[in-house]
Short mmCIF file of C-alpha atoms in Angstrom, two decimals:
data_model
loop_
_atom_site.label_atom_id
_atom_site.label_comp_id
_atom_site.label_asym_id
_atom_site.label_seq_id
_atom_site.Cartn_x
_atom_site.Cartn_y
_atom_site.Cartn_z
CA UNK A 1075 6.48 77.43 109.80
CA UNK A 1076 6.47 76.48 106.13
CA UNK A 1077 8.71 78.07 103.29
CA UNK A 1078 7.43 81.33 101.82
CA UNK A 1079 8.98 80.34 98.58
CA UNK A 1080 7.43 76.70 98.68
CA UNK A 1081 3.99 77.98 99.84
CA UNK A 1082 4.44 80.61 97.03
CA UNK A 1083 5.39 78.05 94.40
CA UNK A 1084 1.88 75.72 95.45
CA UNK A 1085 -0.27 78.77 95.18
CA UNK A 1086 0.65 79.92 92.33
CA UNK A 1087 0.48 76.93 90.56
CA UNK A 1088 -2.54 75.54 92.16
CA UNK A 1089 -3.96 78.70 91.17
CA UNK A 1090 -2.56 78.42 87.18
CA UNK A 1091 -3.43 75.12 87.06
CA UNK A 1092 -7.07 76.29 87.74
CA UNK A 1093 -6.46 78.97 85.13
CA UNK A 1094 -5.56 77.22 82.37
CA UNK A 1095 -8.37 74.20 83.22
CA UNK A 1096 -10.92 77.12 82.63
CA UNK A 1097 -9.28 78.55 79.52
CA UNK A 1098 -9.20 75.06 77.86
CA UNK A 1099 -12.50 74.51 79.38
CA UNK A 1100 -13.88 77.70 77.85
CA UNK A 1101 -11.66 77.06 73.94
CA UNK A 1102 -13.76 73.89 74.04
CA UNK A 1103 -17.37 75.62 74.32
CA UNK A 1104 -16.55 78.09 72.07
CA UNK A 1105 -15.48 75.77 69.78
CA UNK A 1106 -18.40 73.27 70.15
CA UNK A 1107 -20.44 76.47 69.68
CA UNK A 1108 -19.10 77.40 66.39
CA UNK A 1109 -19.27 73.47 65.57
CA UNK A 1110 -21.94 71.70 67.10
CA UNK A 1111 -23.69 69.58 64.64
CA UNK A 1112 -20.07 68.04 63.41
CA UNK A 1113 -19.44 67.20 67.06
CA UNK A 1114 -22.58 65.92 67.87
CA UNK A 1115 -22.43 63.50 65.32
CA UNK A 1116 -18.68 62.58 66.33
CA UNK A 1117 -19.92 62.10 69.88
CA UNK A 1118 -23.10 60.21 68.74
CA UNK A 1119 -21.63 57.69 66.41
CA UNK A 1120 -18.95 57.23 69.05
CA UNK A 1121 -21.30 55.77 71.34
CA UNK A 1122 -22.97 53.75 68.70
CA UNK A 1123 -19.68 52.33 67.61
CA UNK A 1124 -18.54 51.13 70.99
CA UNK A 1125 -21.83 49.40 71.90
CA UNK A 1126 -21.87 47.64 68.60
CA UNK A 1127 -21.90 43.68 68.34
CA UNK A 1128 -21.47 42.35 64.92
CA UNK A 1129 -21.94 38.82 63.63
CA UNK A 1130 -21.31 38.52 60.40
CA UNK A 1131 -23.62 36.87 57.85
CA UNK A 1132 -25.84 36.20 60.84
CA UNK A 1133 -26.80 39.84 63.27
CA UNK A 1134 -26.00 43.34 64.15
CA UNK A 1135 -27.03 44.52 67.51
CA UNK A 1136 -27.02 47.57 69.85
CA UNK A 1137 -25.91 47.06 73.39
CA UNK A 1138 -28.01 48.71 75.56
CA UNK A 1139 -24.47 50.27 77.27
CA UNK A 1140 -24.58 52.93 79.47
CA UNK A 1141 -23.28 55.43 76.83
CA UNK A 1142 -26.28 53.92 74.52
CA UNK A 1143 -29.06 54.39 77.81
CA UNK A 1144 -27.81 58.42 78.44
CA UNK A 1145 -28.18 59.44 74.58
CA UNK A 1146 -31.74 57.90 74.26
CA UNK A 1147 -32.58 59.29 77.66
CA UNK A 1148 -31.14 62.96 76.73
CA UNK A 1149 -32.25 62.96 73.14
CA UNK A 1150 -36.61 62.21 72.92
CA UNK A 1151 -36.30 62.93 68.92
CA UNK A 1152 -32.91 60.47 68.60
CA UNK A 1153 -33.22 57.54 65.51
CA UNK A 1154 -29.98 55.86 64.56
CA UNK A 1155 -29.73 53.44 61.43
CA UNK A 1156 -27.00 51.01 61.78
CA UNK A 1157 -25.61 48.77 59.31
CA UNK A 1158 -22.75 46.53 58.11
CA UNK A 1159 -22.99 44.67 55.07
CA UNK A 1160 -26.33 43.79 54.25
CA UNK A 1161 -27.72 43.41 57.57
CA UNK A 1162 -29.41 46.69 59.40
CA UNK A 1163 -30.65 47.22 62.92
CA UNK A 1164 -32.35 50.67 63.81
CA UNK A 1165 -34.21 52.95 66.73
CA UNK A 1166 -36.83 55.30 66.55
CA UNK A 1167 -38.37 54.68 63.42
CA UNK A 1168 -41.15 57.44 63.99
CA UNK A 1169 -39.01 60.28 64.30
CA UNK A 1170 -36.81 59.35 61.56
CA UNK A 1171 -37.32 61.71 58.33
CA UNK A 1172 -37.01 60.74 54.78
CA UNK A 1173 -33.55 59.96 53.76
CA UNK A 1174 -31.63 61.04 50.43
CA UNK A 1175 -29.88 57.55 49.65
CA UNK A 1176 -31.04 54.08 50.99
CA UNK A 1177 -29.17 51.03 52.64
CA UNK A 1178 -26.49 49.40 52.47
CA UNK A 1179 -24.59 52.70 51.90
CA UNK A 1180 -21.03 52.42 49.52
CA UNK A 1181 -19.90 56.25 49.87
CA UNK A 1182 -16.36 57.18 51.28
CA UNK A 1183 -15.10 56.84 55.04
CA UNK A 1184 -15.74 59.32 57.41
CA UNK A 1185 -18.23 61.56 59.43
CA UNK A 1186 -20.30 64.49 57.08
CA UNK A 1187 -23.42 65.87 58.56
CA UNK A 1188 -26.23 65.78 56.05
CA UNK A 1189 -29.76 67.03 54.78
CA UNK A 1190 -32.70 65.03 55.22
CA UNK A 1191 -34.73 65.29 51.86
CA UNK A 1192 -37.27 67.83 53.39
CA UNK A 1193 -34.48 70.04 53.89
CA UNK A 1194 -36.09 70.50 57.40
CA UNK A 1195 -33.44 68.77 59.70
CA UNK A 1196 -29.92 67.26 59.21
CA UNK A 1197 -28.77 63.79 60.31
CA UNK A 1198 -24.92 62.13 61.23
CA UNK A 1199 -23.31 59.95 58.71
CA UNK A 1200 -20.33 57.69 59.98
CA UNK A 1201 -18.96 55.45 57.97
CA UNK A 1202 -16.06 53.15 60.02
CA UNK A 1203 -14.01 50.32 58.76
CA UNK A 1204 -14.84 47.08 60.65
CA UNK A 1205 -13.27 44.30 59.05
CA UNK A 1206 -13.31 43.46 55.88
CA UNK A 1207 -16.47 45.91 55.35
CA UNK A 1208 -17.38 49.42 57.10
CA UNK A 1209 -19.81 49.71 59.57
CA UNK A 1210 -22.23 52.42 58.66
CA UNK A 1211 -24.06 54.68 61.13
CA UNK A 1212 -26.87 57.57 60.24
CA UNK A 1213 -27.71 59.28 63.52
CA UNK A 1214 -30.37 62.09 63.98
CA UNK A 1215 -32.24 63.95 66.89
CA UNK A 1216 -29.02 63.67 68.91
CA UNK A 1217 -28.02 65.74 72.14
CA UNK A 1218 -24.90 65.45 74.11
CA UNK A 1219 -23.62 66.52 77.27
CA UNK A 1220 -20.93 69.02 77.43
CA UNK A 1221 -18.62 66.41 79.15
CA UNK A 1222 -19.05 64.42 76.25
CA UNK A 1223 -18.32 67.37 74.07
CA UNK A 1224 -15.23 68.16 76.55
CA UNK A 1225 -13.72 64.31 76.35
CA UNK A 1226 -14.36 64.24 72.52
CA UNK A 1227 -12.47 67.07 71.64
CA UNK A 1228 -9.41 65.84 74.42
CA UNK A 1229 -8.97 62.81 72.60
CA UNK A 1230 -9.19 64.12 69.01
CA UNK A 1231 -6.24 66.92 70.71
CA UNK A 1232 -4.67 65.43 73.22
CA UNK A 1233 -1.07 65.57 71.75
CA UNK A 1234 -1.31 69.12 71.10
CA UNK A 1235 -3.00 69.64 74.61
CA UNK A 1236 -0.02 68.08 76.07
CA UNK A 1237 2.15 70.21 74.61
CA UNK A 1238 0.56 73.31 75.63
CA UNK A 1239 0.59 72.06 79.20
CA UNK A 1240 3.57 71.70 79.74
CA UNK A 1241 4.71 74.88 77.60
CA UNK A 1242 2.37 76.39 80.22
CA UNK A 1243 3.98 74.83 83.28
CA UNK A 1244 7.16 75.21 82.84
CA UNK A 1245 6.41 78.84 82.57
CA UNK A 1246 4.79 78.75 85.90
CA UNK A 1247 7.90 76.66 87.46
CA UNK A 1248 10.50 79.43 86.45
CA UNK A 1249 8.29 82.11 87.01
CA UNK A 1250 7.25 81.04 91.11
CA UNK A 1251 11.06 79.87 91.02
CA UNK A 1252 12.34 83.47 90.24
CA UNK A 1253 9.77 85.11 92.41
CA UNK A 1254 10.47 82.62 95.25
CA UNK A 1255 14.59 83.99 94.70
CA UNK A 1256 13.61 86.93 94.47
CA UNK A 1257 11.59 87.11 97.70
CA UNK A 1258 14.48 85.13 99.34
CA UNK A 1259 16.94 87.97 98.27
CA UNK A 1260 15.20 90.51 100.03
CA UNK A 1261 14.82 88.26 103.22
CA UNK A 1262 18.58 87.66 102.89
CA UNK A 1263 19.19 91.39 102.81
CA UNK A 1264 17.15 92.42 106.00
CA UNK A 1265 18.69 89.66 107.62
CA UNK A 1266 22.09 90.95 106.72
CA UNK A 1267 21.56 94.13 107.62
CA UNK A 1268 20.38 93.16 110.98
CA UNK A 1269 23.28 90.53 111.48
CA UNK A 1270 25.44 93.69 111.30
CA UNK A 1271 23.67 95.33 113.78
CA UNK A 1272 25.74 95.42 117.15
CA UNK A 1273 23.48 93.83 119.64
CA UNK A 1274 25.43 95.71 122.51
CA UNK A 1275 24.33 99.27 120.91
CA UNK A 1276 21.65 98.45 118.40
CA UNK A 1277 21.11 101.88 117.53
CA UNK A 1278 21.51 100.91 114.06
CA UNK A 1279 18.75 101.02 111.94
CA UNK A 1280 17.46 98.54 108.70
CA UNK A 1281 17.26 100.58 105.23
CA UNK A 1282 13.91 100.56 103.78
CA UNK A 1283 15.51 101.65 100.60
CA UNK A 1284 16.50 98.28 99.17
CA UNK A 1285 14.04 96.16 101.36
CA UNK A 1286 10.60 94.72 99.04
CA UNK A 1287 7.74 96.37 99.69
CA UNK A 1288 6.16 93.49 101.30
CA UNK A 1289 8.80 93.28 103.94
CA UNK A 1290 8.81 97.12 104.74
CA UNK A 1291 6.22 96.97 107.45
CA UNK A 1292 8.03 93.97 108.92
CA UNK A 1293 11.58 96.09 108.71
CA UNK A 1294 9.74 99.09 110.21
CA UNK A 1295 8.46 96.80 112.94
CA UNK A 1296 12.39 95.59 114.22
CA UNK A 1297 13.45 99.23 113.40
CA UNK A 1298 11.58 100.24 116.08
CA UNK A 1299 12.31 97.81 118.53
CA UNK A 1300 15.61 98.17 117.72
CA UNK A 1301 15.28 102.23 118.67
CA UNK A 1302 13.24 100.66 121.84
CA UNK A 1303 16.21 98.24 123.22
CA UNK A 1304 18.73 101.04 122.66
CA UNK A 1305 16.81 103.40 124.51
CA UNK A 1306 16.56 100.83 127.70
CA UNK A 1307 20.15 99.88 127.30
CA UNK A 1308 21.21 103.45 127.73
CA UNK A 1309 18.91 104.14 130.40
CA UNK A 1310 20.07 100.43 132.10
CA UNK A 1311 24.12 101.69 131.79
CA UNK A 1312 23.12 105.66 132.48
CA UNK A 1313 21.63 103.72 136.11
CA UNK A 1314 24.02 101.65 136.59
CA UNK A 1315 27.02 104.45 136.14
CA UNK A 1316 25.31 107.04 137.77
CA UNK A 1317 24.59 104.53 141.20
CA UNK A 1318 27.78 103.09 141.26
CA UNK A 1319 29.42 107.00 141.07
CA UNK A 1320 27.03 107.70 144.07
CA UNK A 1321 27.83 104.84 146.15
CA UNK A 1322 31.68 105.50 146.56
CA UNK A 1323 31.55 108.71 148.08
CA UNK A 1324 29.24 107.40 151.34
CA UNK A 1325 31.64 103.77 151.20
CA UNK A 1326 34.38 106.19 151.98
CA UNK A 1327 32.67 107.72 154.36
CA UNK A 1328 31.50 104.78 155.94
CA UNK A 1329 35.53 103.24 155.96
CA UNK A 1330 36.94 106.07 157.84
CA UNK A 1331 34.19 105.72 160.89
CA UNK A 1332 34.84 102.05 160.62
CA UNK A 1333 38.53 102.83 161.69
CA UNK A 1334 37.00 104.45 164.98
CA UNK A 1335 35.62 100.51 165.82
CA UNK A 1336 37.20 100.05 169.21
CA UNK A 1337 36.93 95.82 168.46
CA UNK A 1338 40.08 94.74 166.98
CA UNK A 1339 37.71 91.88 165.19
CA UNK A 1340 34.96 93.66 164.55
CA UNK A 1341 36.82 96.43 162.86
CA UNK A 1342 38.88 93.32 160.51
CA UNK A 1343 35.56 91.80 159.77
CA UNK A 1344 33.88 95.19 158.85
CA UNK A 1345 36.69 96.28 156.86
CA UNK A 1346 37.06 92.90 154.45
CA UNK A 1347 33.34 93.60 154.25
CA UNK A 1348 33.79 97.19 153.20
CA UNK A 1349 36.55 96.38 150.19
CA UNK A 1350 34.29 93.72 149.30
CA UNK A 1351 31.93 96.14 149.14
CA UNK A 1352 34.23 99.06 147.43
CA UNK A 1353 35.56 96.20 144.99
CA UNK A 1354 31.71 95.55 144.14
CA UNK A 1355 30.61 99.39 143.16
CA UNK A 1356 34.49 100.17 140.90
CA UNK A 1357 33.81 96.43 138.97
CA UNK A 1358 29.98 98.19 138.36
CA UNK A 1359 31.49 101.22 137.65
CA UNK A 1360 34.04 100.72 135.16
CA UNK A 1361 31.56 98.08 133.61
CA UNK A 1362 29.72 101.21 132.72
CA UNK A 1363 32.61 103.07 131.44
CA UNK A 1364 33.26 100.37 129.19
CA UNK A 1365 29.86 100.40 127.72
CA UNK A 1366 29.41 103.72 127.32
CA UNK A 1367 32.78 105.29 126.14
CA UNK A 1368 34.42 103.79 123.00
CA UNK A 1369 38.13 103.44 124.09
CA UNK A 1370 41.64 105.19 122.47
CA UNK A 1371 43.74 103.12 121.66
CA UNK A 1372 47.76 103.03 121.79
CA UNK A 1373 50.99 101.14 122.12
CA UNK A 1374 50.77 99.12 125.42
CA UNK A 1375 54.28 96.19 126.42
CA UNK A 1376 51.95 92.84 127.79
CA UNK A 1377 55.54 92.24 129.64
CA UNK A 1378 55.75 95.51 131.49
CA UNK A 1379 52.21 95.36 132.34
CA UNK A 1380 52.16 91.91 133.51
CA UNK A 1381 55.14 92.63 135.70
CA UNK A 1382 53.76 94.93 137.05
CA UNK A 1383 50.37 93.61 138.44
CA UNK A 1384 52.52 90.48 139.54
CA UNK A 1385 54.51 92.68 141.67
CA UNK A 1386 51.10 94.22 142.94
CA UNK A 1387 49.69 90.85 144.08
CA UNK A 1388 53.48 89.60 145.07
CA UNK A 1389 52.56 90.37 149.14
CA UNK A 1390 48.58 88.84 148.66
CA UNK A 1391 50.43 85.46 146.89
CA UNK A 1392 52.85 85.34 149.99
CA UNK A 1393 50.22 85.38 152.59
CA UNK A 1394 48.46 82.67 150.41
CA UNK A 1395 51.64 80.38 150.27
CA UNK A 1396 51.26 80.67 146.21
CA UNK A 1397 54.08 80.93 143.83
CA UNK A 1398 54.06 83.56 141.33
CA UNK A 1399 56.44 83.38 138.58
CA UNK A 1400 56.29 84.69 134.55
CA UNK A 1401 57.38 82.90 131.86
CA UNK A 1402 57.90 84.59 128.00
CA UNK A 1403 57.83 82.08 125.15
CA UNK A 1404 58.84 84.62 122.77
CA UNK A 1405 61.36 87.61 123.24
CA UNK A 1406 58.82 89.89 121.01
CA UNK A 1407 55.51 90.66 119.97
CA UNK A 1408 54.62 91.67 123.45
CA UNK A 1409 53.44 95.26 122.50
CA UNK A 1410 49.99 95.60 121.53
CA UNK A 1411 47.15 98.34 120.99
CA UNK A 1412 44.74 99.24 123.52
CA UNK A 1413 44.42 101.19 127.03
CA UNK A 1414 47.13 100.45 129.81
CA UNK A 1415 44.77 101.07 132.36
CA UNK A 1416 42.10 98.07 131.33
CA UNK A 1417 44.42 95.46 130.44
CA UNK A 1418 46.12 96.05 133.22
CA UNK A 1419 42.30 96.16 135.09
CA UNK A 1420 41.71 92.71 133.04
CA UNK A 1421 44.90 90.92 134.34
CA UNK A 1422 44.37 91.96 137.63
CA UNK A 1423 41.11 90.78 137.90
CA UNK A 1424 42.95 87.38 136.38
CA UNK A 1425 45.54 87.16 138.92
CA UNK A 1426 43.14 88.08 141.85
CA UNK A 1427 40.61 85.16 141.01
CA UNK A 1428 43.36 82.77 140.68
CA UNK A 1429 44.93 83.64 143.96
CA UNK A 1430 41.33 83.56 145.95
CA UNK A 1431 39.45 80.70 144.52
CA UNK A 1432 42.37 78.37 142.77
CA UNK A 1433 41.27 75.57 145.35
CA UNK A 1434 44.75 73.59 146.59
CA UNK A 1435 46.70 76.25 144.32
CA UNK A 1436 50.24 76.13 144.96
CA UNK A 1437 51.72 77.88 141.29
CA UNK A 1438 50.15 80.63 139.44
CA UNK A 1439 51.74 81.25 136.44
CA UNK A 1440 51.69 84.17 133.96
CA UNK A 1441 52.73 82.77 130.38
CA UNK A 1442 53.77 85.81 127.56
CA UNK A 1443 53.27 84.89 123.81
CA UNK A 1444 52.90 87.04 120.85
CA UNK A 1445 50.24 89.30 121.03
CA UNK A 1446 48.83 87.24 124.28
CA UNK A 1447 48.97 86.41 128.14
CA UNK A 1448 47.35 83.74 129.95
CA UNK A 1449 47.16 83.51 133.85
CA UNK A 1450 47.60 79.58 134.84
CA UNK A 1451 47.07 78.21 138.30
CA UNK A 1452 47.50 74.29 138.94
CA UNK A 1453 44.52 74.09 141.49
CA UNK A 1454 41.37 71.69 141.38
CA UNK A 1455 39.56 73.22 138.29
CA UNK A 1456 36.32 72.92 137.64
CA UNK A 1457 34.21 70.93 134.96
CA UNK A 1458 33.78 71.25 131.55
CA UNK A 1459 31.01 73.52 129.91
CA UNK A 1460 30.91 75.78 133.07
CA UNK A 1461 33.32 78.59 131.42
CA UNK A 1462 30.45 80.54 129.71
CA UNK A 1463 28.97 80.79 132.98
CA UNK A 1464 31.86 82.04 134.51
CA UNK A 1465 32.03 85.08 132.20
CA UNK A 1466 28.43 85.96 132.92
CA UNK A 1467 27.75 88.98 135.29
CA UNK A 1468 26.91 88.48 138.79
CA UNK A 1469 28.06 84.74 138.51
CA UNK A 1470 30.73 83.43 141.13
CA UNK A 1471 32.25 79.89 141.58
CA UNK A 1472 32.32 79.76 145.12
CA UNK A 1473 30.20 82.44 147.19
CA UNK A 1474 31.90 81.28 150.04
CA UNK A 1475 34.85 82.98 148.95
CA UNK A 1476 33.25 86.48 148.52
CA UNK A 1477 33.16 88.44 145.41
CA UNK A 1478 30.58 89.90 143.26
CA UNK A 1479 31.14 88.25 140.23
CA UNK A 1480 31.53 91.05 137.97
CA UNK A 1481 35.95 90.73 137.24
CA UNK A 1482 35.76 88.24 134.71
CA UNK A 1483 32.36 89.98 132.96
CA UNK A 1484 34.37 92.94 133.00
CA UNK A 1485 37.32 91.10 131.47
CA UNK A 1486 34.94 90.15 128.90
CA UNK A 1487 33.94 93.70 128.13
CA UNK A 1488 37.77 94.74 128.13
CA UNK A 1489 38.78 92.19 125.86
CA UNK A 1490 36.09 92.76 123.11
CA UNK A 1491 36.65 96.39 123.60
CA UNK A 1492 39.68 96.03 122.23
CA UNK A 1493 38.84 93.72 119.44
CA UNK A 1494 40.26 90.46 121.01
CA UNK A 1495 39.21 87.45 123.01
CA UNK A 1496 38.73 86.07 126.57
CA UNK A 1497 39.38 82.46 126.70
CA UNK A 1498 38.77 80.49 130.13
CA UNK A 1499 39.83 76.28 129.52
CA UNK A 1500 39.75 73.91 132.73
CA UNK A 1501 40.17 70.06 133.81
CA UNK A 1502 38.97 68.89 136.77
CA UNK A 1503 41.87 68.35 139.07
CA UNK A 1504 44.14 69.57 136.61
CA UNK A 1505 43.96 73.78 136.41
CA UNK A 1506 42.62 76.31 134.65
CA UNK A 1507 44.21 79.29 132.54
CA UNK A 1508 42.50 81.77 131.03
CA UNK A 1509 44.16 83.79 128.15
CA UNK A 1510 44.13 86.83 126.54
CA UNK A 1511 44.66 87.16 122.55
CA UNK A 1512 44.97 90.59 121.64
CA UNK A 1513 44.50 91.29 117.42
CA UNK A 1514 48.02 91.15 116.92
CA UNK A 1515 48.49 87.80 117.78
CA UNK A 1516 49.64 85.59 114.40
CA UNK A 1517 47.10 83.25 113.57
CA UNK A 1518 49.03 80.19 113.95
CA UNK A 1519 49.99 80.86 116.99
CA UNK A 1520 49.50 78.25 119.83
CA UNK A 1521 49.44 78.72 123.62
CA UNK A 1522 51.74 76.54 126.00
CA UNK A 1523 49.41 77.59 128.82
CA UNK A 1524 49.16 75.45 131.99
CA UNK A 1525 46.05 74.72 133.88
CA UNK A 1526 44.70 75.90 136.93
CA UNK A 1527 41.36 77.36 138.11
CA UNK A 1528 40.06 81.31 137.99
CA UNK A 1529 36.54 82.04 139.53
CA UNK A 1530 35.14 85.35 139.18
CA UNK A 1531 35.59 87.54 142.47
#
């Protein structure tokens, strides 16, 4: 795709270029129009100049040159009288008229377009230096082409003509270079506003008020897709709300008949299926409460809360011969803003992924900073570029495992929520920790995290 402003700049002055070829063009016949017979003779004696071979004392001769061939052939009446000193050469004796002065011819330098002595016609008389003597020309019955005309009055201008050329494009440069800014400002602005257009909710809509009128049916265009996408995205979270609200009643249900399974290992296997199951439809729902609701924020202590979810998953780490211990690196700057009940969601669904897939796992350690937490497991890890992934919903690390893949997406949607961000680093055989950063962390601030490995469940 080519630059507007470029392609804008070539057109327009390809197409002043043209413009002011056909305005000189067009000064030049009027001005040959008004002046024809001075021209004519300019043109005429020109040609009879260039082809001229002079010998003095001996000959003076024509050339039959190619300029010489085209005026005979485009003028039937032409006669020319040539001379230089005392010797004369001439052409079309028959048509030429009477004369008012004869040969060899003393008068001043120049061109003047004369009388014959009929007063019926007029005839060319050049007078050149050559030399030490002038070369004199009388030229009559004489026709040029316009070319000629065109190429005469060039050279007898052409410092002038220059000047007015580039006068003239220079104009054209600033002007296509302002029009090309100003088309690029008014791209800038629509892309602007649509930059700041949340693609999560892009209910927004593009101003046509300060958009150029060329662009309006092009802003008009993403306005309505924009209005389009919304729509679906509403209708795709409304769905997905609505069906995960449905499902937990009959999962409920379906757990308290699995209770009446007379098979001690059929019931265990039904019921890890079943909170797989009920894990699967609250991830989905409160994924839907997070994109639907904007959240209320308020004072929340990272220390209390992180306590507390370690105590929660204190028997789960036992069974799983894993170590669960909390370290603070600083005694403050623990309290943040946001909603207990989804960073305390988040960390759980931190802690839980560490504990089930942190392969070989023996430590999983919950590190306190300012404004920040990270959840650190020394397991195998997993290799580089695969944390995006990770984060996506539906996406698990090891299906054999279980889980649904929806804790760390949901992490994801907690953490930008709340205006802060969801870090997951890992080396292979070394850990993974993911962290937490919460707006009130200081800037400078640098995490001591150690490395482990958190899949999403």
């Amino acid at each position: 795709m080519k630059s507007i402003a470029r392609t804008f700049t070539l057109s327009l002055g390809l197409a002043a270029t043209v413009l002011f070829l056909a305005t000189i063009t067009i000064a030049v016949w009027q001005s040959q129009l008004r002046e024809y017979e001075p021209v004519v003779c300019r043109v005429a004696a020109g040609v009879l100049y260039d082809a001229a071979v002079v010998d003095p004392g001996h000959a003076l001769t024509i050339r039959s040159t190619r300029g010489v061939e085209q005026l005979k052939s485009i003028s039937p009446n032409l006669w020319y009288v040539v001379s230089y000193e005392k010797q004369i050469t001439e052409f079309g004796g028959e048509h030429r008229p009477a004369l008012p002065f004869s040969l060899p011819y003393g008068g001043p330098i120049g061109f003047s377009v004369l009388n014959t002595l009929d007063q019926n016609s007029t005839f060319c008389l050049a007078v050149i230096p050559w030399g030490p003597s002038d070369l004199v020309m009388m030229v009559g019955g004489a026709q040029v082409r316009f070319g000629q005309m065109l190429m005469s009055f060039v050279g007898r201008n052409i410092f002038p003509l220059f000047l007015v050329a580039l006068a003239f494009a220079s104009m054209v440069l600033i002007g296509a270079w302002l029009s090309g800014r100003f088309v690029g400002r008014g791209i800038d602005r629509v892309t602007r506003r649509a930059l700041a257009i949340d693609p999560s909710a892009p209910q927004g809509s593009i101003s046509l008020d300060e958009v150029p009128i060329e662009l309006k049916p092009l802003v008009e265009a993403l306005n309505r897709a924009f209005d389009e996408i919304n729509a679906y995205i509403k209708m795709q979270r409304r769905f997905l709300g609505n069906a995960a609200h449905q499902l937990r009643t009959p999962l409920t249900l379906l757990r308290a008949r699995i209770e009446d399974v007379a098979d001690p290992p059929l019931r265990i296997a039904l019921v890890r299926d079943m909170r797989r199951l009920t894990s699967l439809v609250s991830a989905m729902l409160d994924l839907a409460r997070l994109q639907n609701h904007a959240i209320e924020k308020g004072p929340i202590d990272l220390a209390d809360v992180t306590r507390d979810v370690l105590a929660d998953f204190s028997p789960s780490a036992l069974d799983a011969g894993i170590e669960l211990s909390l370290e603070q690196s600083e005694e403050d700057g623990t309290v943040v803003q946001g909603v207990e009940a989804a960073v305390r969601s988040a960390l759980a669904n931190l802690v839980g992924n560490a504990l089930i897939h942190a392969r070989g796992a023996k430590r999983v350690t919950a590190t306190l900073g300012r404004g920040r937490v990270s959840i650190s497991d020394d397991g195998a890890g997993f290799s580089p570029g695969d944390e995006r992934q990770l984060i996506e919903p539906f996406q698990t690390g090891n299906a054999a495992e279980g889980g649904a893949g929806l804790g760390l997406s949901i992490v994801q949607e907690i953490m930008a929520a709340h205006g802060g961000e969801f870090t997951i680093t890992s080396t292979p055989g070394g850990g993974t920790t993911a962290s937490l950063r919460f707006p009130e962390a200081t800037a400078g601030a640098t995490s001591d995290n150690r490395s482990g490995n958190v899949e999403t469940a």
